[in-house]
Coordinates of C-alpha atoms in Angstrom, one line a residue:
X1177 CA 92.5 -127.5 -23.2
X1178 CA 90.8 -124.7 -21.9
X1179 CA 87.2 -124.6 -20.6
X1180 CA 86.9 -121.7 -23.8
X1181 CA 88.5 -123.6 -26.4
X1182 CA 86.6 -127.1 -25.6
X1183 CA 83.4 -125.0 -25.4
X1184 CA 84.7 -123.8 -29.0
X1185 CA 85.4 -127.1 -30.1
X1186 CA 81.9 -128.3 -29.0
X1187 CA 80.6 -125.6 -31.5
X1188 CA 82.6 -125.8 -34.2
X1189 CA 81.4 -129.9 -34.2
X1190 CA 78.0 -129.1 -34.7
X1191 CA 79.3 -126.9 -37.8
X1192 CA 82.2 -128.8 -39.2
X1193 CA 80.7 -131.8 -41.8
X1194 CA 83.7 -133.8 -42.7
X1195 CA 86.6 -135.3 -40.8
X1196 CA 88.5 -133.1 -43.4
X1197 CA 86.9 -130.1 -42.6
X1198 CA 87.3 -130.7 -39.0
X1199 CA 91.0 -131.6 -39.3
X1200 CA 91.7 -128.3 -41.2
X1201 CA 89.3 -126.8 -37.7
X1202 CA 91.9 -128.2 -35.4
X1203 CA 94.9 -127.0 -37.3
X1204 CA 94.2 -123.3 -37.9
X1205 CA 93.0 -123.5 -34.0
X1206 CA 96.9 -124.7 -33.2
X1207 CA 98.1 -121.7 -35.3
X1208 CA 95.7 -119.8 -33.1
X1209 CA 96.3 -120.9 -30.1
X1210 CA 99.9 -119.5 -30.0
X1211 CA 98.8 -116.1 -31.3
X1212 CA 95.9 -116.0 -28.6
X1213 CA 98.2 -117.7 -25.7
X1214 CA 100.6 -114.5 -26.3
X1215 CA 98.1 -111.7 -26.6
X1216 CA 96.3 -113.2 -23.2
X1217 CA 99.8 -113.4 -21.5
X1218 CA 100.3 -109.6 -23.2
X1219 CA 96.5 -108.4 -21.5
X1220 CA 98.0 -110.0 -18.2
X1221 CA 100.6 -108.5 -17.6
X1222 CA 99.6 -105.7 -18.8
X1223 CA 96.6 -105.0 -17.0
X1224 CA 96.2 -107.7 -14.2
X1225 CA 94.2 -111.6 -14.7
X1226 CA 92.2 -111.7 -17.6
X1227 CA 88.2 -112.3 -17.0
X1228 CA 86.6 -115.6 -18.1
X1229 CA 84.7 -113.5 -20.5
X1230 CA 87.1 -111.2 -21.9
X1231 CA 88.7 -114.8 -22.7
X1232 CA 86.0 -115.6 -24.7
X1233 CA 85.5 -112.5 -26.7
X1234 CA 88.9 -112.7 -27.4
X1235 CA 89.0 -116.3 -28.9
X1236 CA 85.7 -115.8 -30.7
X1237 CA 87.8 -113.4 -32.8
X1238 CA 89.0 -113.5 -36.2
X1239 CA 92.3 -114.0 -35.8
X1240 CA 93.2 -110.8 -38.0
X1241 CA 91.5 -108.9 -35.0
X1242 CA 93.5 -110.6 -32.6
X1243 CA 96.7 -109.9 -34.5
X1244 CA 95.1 -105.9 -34.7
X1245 CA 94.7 -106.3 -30.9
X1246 CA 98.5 -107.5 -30.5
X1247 CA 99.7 -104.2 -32.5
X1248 CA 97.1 -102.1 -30.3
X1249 CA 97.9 -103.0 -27.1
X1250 CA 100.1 -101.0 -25.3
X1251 CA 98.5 -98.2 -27.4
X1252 CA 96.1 -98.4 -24.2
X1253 CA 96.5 -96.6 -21.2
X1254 CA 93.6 -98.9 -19.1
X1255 CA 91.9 -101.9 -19.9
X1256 CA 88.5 -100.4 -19.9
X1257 CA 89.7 -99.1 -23.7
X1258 CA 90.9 -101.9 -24.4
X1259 CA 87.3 -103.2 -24.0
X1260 CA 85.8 -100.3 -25.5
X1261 CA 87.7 -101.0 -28.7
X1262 CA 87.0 -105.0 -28.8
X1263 CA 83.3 -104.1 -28.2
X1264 CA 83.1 -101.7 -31.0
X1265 CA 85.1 -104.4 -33.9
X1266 CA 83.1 -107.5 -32.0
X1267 CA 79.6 -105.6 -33.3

């Protein structure tokens, strides 16, 4: 595990109040994990070694923004937009 996702998992256990509730945690973040794991490797090579915190602004997305940012990306020419445009759906 990552230092973001067991910083995520410490969070969601304060949430989560069932075992059930946490299993069904733990399985959507697997499903998650892959999606994230490509669009990180995606911003990489893209656009050079992803920053701790882009990392984490990217995780703490829903993952239909993710998905939106997999379609977007090559749509931008520098990262800086690509920032831009996670800044203005994050808030």
């Amino acid at each position: 595990m990552s230092y973001v996702e067991i910083e995520l998992l410490g969070e969601a256990l304060f949430k989560l109040a069932s075992e059930t509730a946490l299993r069904s945690w733990l399985y959507e973040r697997g499903l998650r994990r892959g999606v994230e794991k490509i669009v990180l490797s995606q911003i990489n090579r893209r656009f050079g070694t992803v920053s701790l915190d882009l990392e984490k602004q990217i995780r703490r997305l829903p993952i239909e923004r993710v998905e939106a940012l997999a379609e977007r990306l090559f749509d931008f020419e520098e990262e800086g937009a690509m920032i831009n445009w996670l800044n203005e759906i994050s808030g």
